PDB file of C-alpha atoms in Angstrom:
ATOM      1  CA  ARG A   8       7.698 110.371 -29.263  1.00  0.00           C
ATOM      2  CA  ASP A   9       5.515 110.686 -32.312  1.00  0.00           C
ATOM      3  CA  MET A  10       8.079 108.838 -34.403  1.00  0.00           C
ATOM      4  CA  LEU A  11       8.249 106.004 -31.852  1.00  0.00           C
ATOM      5  CA  GLN A  12       4.470 105.796 -31.720  1.00  0.00           C
ATOM      6  CA  LYS A  13       4.353 105.457 -35.532  1.00  0.00           C
ATOM      7  CA  GLN A  14       6.997 102.715 -35.419  1.00  0.00           C
ATOM      8  CA  VAL A  15       5.103 100.833 -32.687  1.00  0.00           C
ATOM      9  CA  HIS A  16       1.892 101.196 -34.721  1.00  0.00           C
ATOM     10  CA  ARG A  17       3.621  99.779 -37.838  1.00  0.00           C
ATOM     11  CA  PHE A  18       5.058  96.885 -35.796  1.00  0.00           C
ATOM     12  CA  GLU A  19       1.615  96.147 -34.364  1.00  0.00           C
ATOM     13  CA  GLU A  20       0.037  96.219 -37.816  1.00  0.00           C
ATOM     14  CA  GLU A  21       2.789  93.950 -39.195  1.00  0.00           C
ATOM     15  CA  GLN A  22       2.391  91.546 -36.277  1.00  0.00           C
ATOM     16  CA  ALA A  23      -1.382  91.461 -36.751  1.00  0.00           C
ATOM     17  CA  ARG A  24      -0.926  90.785 -40.484  1.00  0.00           C
ATOM     18  CA  ARG A  25       1.532  87.969 -39.807  1.00  0.00           C
ATOM     19  CA  GLU A  26      -0.747  86.413 -37.171  1.00  0.00           C
ATOM     20  CA  LYS A  27      -3.643  86.578 -39.623  1.00  0.00           C
ATOM     21  CA  GLU A  28      -1.545  84.916 -42.354  1.00  0.00           C
ATOM     22  CA  GLN A  29      -0.387  82.267 -39.888  1.00  0.00           C
ATOM     23  CA  GLU A  30      -3.975  81.539 -38.839  1.00  0.00           C
ATOM     24  CA  SER A  31      -4.959  81.275 -42.497  1.00  0.00           C
ATOM     25  CA  GLN A  32      -2.121  78.842 -43.219  1.00  0.00           C
ATOM     26  CA  ILE A  33      -3.043  76.753 -40.181  1.00  0.00           C
ATOM     27  CA  GLU A  34      -6.666  76.591 -41.370  1.00  0.00           C
ATOM     28  CA  LYS A  35      -5.556  75.593 -44.870  1.00  0.00           C
ATOM     29  CA  LEU A  36      -3.269  72.914 -43.445  1.00  0.00           C
ATOM     30  CA  ALA A  37      -6.054  71.567 -41.231  1.00  0.00           C
ATOM     31  CA  THR A  38      -8.426  71.515 -44.224  1.00  0.00           C
ATOM     32  CA  ALA A  39      -5.803  69.728 -46.360  1.00  0.00           C
ATOM     33  CA  GLU A  40      -5.197  67.138 -43.620  1.00  0.00           C
ATOM     34  CA  LYS A  41      -8.940  66.582 -43.255  1.00  0.00           C
ATOM     35  CA  ASN A  42      -9.339  66.178 -47.044  1.00  0.00           C
ATOM     36  CA  PHE A  43      -6.393  63.770 -47.112  1.00  0.00           C
ATOM     37  CA  GLU A  44      -7.875  61.624 -44.328  1.00  0.00           C
ATOM     38  CA  THR A  45     -11.261  61.654 -46.071  1.00  0.00           C
ATOM     39  CA  GLU A  46      -9.690  60.587 -49.390  1.00  0.00           C
ATOM     40  CA  LYS A  47      -7.564  57.957 -47.632  1.00  0.00           C
ATOM     41  CA  ALA A  48     -10.663  56.507 -45.949  1.00  0.00           C
ATOM     42  CA  ARG A  49     -12.502  56.457 -49.304  1.00  0.00           C
ATOM     43  CA  VAL A  50      -9.650  54.606 -51.047  1.00  0.00           C
ATOM     44  CA  ILE A  51      -9.399  52.070 -48.196  1.00  0.00           C
ATOM     45  CA  ARG A  52     -13.172  51.546 -48.287  1.00  0.00           C
ATOM     46  CA  GLU A  53     -13.139  51.013 -52.064  1.00  0.00           C
ATOM     47  CA  GLU A  54     -10.222  48.560 -51.804  1.00  0.00           C
ATOM     48  CA  GLU A  55     -12.036  46.609 -49.082  1.00  0.00           C
ATOM     49  CA  GLU A  56     -15.206  46.501 -51.182  1.00  0.00           C
ATOM     50  CA  LEU A  57     -13.188  45.337 -54.206  1.00  0.00           C
ATOM     51  CA  ARG A  58     -11.490  42.576 -52.187  1.00  0.00           C
ATOM     52  CA  LYS A  59     -14.855  41.520 -50.776  1.00  0.00           C
ATOM     53  CA  HIS A  60     -16.376  41.414 -54.274  1.00  0.00           C
ATOM     54  CA  GLU A  61     -13.415  39.424 -55.627  1.00  0.00           C
ATOM     55  CA  SER A  62     -13.661  36.983 -52.728  1.00  0.00           C
ATOM     56  CA  GLU A  63     -17.411  36.535 -53.240  1.00  0.00           C
ATOM     57  CA  GLU A  64     -16.917  36.050 -56.990  1.00  0.00           C
ATOM     58  CA  LYS A  65     -14.136  33.503 -56.368  1.00  0.00           C
ATOM     59  CA  ASN A  66     -16.328  31.591 -53.905  1.00  0.00           C
ATOM     60  CA  ARG A  67     -19.208  31.600 -56.392  1.00  0.00           C
ATOM     61  CA  ILE A  68     -16.993  30.277 -59.198  1.00  0.00           C
ATOM     62  CA  TRP A  69     -15.599  27.500 -56.986  1.00  0.00           C
ATOM     63  CA  ALA A  70     -19.087  26.607 -55.670  1.00  0.00           C
ATOM     64  CA  GLU A  71     -20.499  26.199 -59.192  1.00  0.00           C
ATOM     65  CA  HIS A  72     -17.343  24.638 -60.612  1.00  0.00           C
ATOM     66  CA  GLU A  73     -17.872  20.958 -59.753  1.00  0.00           C
ATOM     67  CA  ASN A  74     -21.449  20.675 -61.000  1.00  0.00           C
ATOM     68  CA  LYS A  75     -20.691  22.613 -64.187  1.00  0.00           C
ATOM     69  CA  VAL A  76     -17.639  20.516 -65.082  1.00  0.00           C
ATOM     70  CA  VAL A  77     -19.312  17.151 -64.394  1.00  0.00           C
ATOM     71  CA  SER A  78     -22.327  18.277 -66.440  1.00  0.00           C
ATOM     72  CA  GLU A  79     -20.080  19.436 -69.303  1.00  0.00           C
ATOM     73  CA  LEU A  80     -18.122  16.174 -69.270  1.00  0.00           C
ATOM     74  CA  SER A  81     -21.329  14.156 -69.339  1.00  0.00           C
ATOM     75  CA  ASP A  82     -22.701  16.196 -72.258  1.00  0.00           C
ATOM     76  CA  LEU A  83     -19.454  15.923 -74.237  1.00  0.00           C
ATOM     77  CA  CYS A  84     -19.216  12.153 -73.763  1.00  0.00           C
ATOM     78  CA  ASN A  85     -22.702  11.777 -75.249  1.00  0.00           C
ATOM     79  CA  GLN A  86     -21.900  13.806 -78.358  1.00  0.00           C
ATOM     80  CA  PRO A  87     -21.549  11.773 -81.591  1.00  0.00           C
ATOM     81  CA  GLN A  88     -17.891  12.708 -82.166  1.00  0.00           C
ATOM     82  CA  PHE A  89     -16.903  11.300 -78.758  1.00  0.00           C
ATOM     83  CA  MET A  90     -19.388   8.690 -77.456  1.00  0.00           C
ATOM     84  CA  PHE A  91     -17.363   7.599 -74.426  1.00  0.00           C
ATOM     85  CA  THR A  92     -18.853   5.386 -71.736  1.00  0.00           C
ATOM     86  CA  SER A  93     -18.664   7.563 -68.639  1.00  0.00           C
ATOM     87  CA  PHE A  94     -19.065   7.302 -64.878  1.00  0.00           C
ATOM     88  CA  ASP A  95     -19.428   9.735 -61.976  1.00  0.00           C
ATOM     89  CA  ASN A  96     -18.891   9.212 -58.259  1.00  0.00           C
ATOM     90  CA  THR A  97     -22.500   8.058 -57.805  1.00  0.00           C
ATOM     91  CA  ASN A  98     -22.266   5.516 -60.612  1.00  0.00           C
ATOM     92  CA  LEU A  99     -18.869   3.796 -60.611  1.00  0.00           C
ATOM     93  CA  PRO A 100     -17.916   0.434 -62.145  1.00  0.00           C
ATOM     94  CA  GLU A 101     -18.505  -2.569 -59.888  1.00  0.00           C
ATOM     95  CA  SER A 102     -14.761  -3.119 -59.477  1.00  0.00           C
ATOM     96  CA  PHE A 103     -14.394   0.248 -57.730  1.00  0.00           C
ATOM     97  CA  HIS A 104     -14.640   0.313 -53.980  1.00  0.00           C
ATOM     98  CA  GLY A 105     -13.091   1.954 -50.949  1.00  0.00           C
ATOM     99  CA  SER A 106     -11.865   5.530 -50.930  1.00  0.00           C
ATOM    100  CA  LEU A 107     -11.372   5.862 -54.699  1.00  0.00           C
ATOM    101  CA  LYS A 108     -14.403   7.805 -55.893  1.00  0.00           C
ATOM    102  CA  PRO A 109     -13.377  10.015 -58.836  1.00  0.00           C
ATOM    103  CA  ASP A 110     -15.736  12.816 -59.827  1.00  0.00           C
ATOM    104  CA  PHE A 111     -15.784  11.600 -63.423  1.00  0.00           C
ATOM    105  CA  MET A 112     -14.214   8.861 -65.571  1.00  0.00           C
ATOM    106  CA  ILE A 113     -14.337   7.723 -69.158  1.00  0.00           C
ATOM    107  CA  GLU A 114     -13.750   4.188 -70.360  1.00  0.00           C
ATOM    108  CA  PHE A 115     -10.745   4.119 -72.661  1.00  0.00           C
ATOM    109  CA  LEU A 116      -9.074   1.016 -74.157  1.00  0.00           C
ATOM    110  CA  GLU A 117     -10.262  -1.211 -71.277  1.00  0.00           C
ATOM    111  CA  GLN A 118      -9.016   1.310 -68.718  1.00  0.00           C
ATOM    112  CA  TYR A 119     -10.499   4.378 -67.036  1.00  0.00           C
ATOM    113  CA  VAL A 120      -9.315   7.964 -67.453  1.00  0.00           C
ATOM    114  CA  ILE A 121      -9.963  10.040 -64.327  1.00  0.00           C
ATOM    115  CA  PHE A 122     -11.144  13.654 -64.418  1.00  0.00           C
ATOM    116  CA  ASP A 123     -11.102  14.885 -60.829  1.00  0.00           C
ATOM    117  CA  VAL A 124     -12.833  18.219 -60.331  1.00  0.00           C
ATOM    118  CA  LYS A 125     -11.087  20.189 -57.605  1.00  0.00           C
ATOM    119  CA  VAL A 126     -13.033  22.466 -55.260  1.00  0.00           C
ATOM    120  CA  SER A 127     -10.825  24.408 -52.875  1.00  0.00           C
ATOM    121  CA  GLU A 128     -11.166  27.101 -50.223  1.00  0.00           C
ATOM    122  CA  ALA A 129      -7.448  26.914 -49.479  1.00  0.00           C
ATOM    123  CA  LYS A 130      -5.554  30.212 -49.403  1.00  0.00           C
ATOM    124  CA  ASN A 131      -2.647  28.600 -51.255  1.00  0.00           C
ATOM    125  CA  LEU A 132      -3.990  26.653 -54.231  1.00  0.00           C
ATOM    126  CA  GLN A 133      -0.567  25.291 -55.197  1.00  0.00           C
ATOM    127  CA  VAL A 134      -0.095  23.642 -51.786  1.00  0.00           C
ATOM    128  CA  TYR A 135      -3.603  22.182 -52.040  1.00  0.00           C
ATOM    129  CA  ILE A 136      -2.981  20.743 -55.532  1.00  0.00           C
ATOM    130  CA  ASN A 137       0.408  19.300 -54.495  1.00  0.00           C
ATOM    131  CA  ASP A 138      -1.313  17.553 -51.586  1.00  0.00           C
ATOM    132  CA  GLN A 139      -4.175  16.278 -53.758  1.00  0.00           C
ATOM    133  CA  VAL A 140      -1.751  14.785 -56.274  1.00  0.00           C
ATOM    134  CA  LYS A 141      -0.015  12.777 -53.550  1.00  0.00           C
ATOM    135  CA  LYS A 142      -3.294  11.606 -52.005  1.00  0.00           C
ATOM    136  CA  THR A 143      -4.791  10.597 -55.356  1.00  0.00           C
ATOM    137  CA  ALA A 144      -1.598   8.788 -56.360  1.00  0.00           C
ATOM    138  CA  GLN A 145      -1.793   6.703 -53.187  1.00  0.00           C
ATOM    139  CA  LYS A 146      -5.428   5.819 -53.903  1.00  0.00           C
ATOM    140  CA  VAL A 147      -4.835   4.678 -57.499  1.00  0.00           C
ATOM    141  CA  LYS A 148      -1.445   3.045 -56.865  1.00  0.00           C
ATOM    142  CA  GLY A 149      -1.414  -0.522 -58.160  1.00  0.00           C
ATOM    143  CA  ASN A 150      -4.831  -0.240 -59.837  1.00  0.00           C
ATOM    144  CA  GLU A 151      -4.203  -1.487 -63.380  1.00  0.00           C
ATOM    145  CA  LYS A 152      -7.634  -0.295 -64.494  1.00  0.00           C
ATOM    146  CA  ILE A 153      -6.639   3.362 -64.074  1.00  0.00           C
ATOM    147  CA  TYR A 154      -5.079   5.024 -67.125  1.00  0.00           C
ATOM    148  CA  SER A 155      -1.656   6.545 -66.518  1.00  0.00           C
ATOM    149  CA  SER A 156      -2.802  10.132 -67.154  1.00  0.00           C
ATOM    150  CA  ILE A 157      -5.044  11.786 -64.563  1.00  0.00           C
ATOM    151  CA  PHE A 158      -6.612  15.211 -65.035  1.00  0.00           C
ATOM    152  CA  LEU A 159      -7.345  17.645 -62.198  1.00  0.00           C
ATOM    153  CA  VAL A 160      -9.839  20.254 -63.364  1.00  0.00           C
ATOM    154  CA  VAL A 161      -9.780  23.713 -61.734  1.00  0.00           C
ATOM    155  CA  PRO A 162     -11.570  26.957 -62.714  1.00  0.00           C
ATOM    156  CA  THR A 163      -9.948  28.918 -65.524  1.00  0.00           C
ATOM    157  CA  VAL A 164      -9.287  31.905 -63.249  1.00  0.00           C
ATOM    158  CA  ALA A 165      -7.404  29.645 -60.827  1.00  0.00           C
ATOM    159  CA  VAL A 166      -4.986  28.164 -63.376  1.00  0.00           C
ATOM    160  CA  LYS A 167      -2.933  31.372 -63.451  1.00  0.00           C
ATOM    161  CA  ASP A 168      -2.293  31.038 -59.709  1.00  0.00           C
ATOM    162  CA  LEU A 169      -0.396  27.776 -60.223  1.00  0.00           C
ATOM    163  CA  LYS A 170       3.319  27.771 -60.980  1.00  0.00           C
ATOM    164  CA  LYS A 171       3.359  23.986 -61.394  1.00  0.00           C
ATOM    165  CA  ARG A 172       0.628  22.229 -63.386  1.00  0.00           C
ATOM    166  CA  THR A 173       2.141  18.851 -64.258  1.00  0.00           C
ATOM    167  CA  PHE A 174       3.219  16.151 -61.818  1.00  0.00           C
ATOM    168  CA  TYR A 175       4.551  12.598 -61.882  1.00  0.00           C
ATOM    169  CA  GLU A 176       3.714  10.495 -58.846  1.00  0.00           C
ATOM    170  CA  GLU A 177       3.679   6.708 -58.275  1.00  0.00           C
ATOM    171  CA  GLY A 178       3.891   6.028 -62.018  1.00  0.00           C
ATOM    172  CA  TYR A 179       1.027   8.368 -62.936  1.00  0.00           C
ATOM    173  CA  SER A 180       1.130  11.680 -64.780  1.00  0.00           C
ATOM    174  CA  PHE A 181      -1.108  14.393 -63.336  1.00  0.00           C
ATOM    175  CA  PHE A 182      -2.205  17.404 -65.363  1.00  0.00           C
ATOM    176  CA  VAL A 183      -3.991  20.461 -63.938  1.00  0.00           C
ATOM    177  CA  VAL A 184      -6.336  21.720 -66.663  1.00  0.00           C
ATOM    178  CA  SER A 185      -9.132  24.254 -67.131  1.00  0.00           C
ATOM    179  CA  PRO A 186     -12.667  23.304 -68.245  1.00  0.00           C
ATOM    180  CA  GLU A 187     -11.869  24.661 -71.725  1.00  0.00           C
ATOM    181  CA  SER A 188      -9.234  21.929 -72.126  1.00  0.00           C
ATOM    182  CA  ILE A 189     -11.661  19.039 -71.666  1.00  0.00           C
ATOM    183  CA  ALA A 190     -13.064  18.852 -75.211  1.00  0.00           C
ATOM    184  CA  PRO A 191      -9.592  18.809 -76.890  1.00  0.00           C
ATOM    185  CA  ILE A 192      -8.449  16.125 -74.415  1.00  0.00           C
ATOM    186  CA  LEU A 193     -11.464  13.947 -75.221  1.00  0.00           C
ATOM    187  CA  ALA A 194     -10.834  14.474 -78.939  1.00  0.00           C
ATOM    188  CA  LEU A 195      -7.248  13.285 -78.505  1.00  0.00           C
ATOM    189  CA  PHE A 196      -8.366  10.131 -76.658  1.00  0.00           C
ATOM    190  CA  LYS A 197     -10.932   9.429 -79.375  1.00  0.00           C
ATOM    191  CA  LYS A 198      -8.185   9.695 -82.023  1.00  0.00           C
ATOM    192  CA  ILE A 199      -5.987   7.272 -80.101  1.00  0.00           C
ATOM    193  CA  GLU A 200      -8.936   4.931 -79.606  1.00  0.00           C
ATOM    194  CA  ASN A 201      -9.698   4.988 -83.331  1.00  0.00           C
ATOM    195  CA  TYR A 202      -6.062   4.190 -84.196  1.00  0.00           C
ATOM    196  CA  GLU A 203      -6.030   1.293 -81.733  1.00  0.00           C
ATOM    197  CA  PHE A 204      -9.292  -0.006 -83.213  1.00  0.00           C
ATOM    198  CA  ALA A 205      -7.897   0.281 -86.763  1.00  0.00           C
ATOM    199  CA  GLU A 206      -4.742  -1.672 -85.848  1.00  0.00           C
ATOM    200  CA  ALA A 207      -6.884  -4.521 -84.530  1.00  0.00           C
ATOM    201  CA  MET A 208      -8.741  -4.849 -87.857  1.00  0.00           C
ATOM    202  CA  ASP A 209      -7.572  -6.891 -90.812  1.00  0.00           C
ATOM    203  CA  PRO A 210      -6.692  -4.955 -94.004  1.00  0.00           C
ATOM    204  CA  GLN A 211     -10.004  -5.707 -95.723  1.00  0.00           C
ATOM    205  CA  GLU A 212     -11.993  -4.356 -92.782  1.00  0.00           C
TER     206      GLU A 212
END
């Protein structure tokens, strides 16, 4: 009887120890799950805040884009190395009427080079640009005063989102460019203009 009582006592002690260990493991597991959920919620919150910040920054860039580009174009055209006659959509040549109101143009060899500043809230910028190319091509179609190259200016950060940046539509070449490209483009047109002017002169001049 004594031996059986000792065995029962050992079994009870062992069972109590195991129950205590099991309770401890359950508590640890519950704590780990709670910590995991807390960390998961923190990561999700940070990702949402980051997306919100990126969206706000993108909207700010697009909102300021048009005014900044038109202002930069105007300033560049007035610089001594360029000196292009320029127009914006509030001051177009008399021959322009109807729906064709480019954001900015320069006069070049008796034609007009269009710089159209694109402002978009579209989720898919490529689809938007593709559509704008077609619409602009229809507007300028048959207008002999429009130069064959048309430039669509988008923010620098948006250029990387475009897989296609050059288009040919209705006899016109369209180029999607960043604001940083404007000065080199104007310099190229000035070079061409100077060559054309030199060819029209007699050798003595």
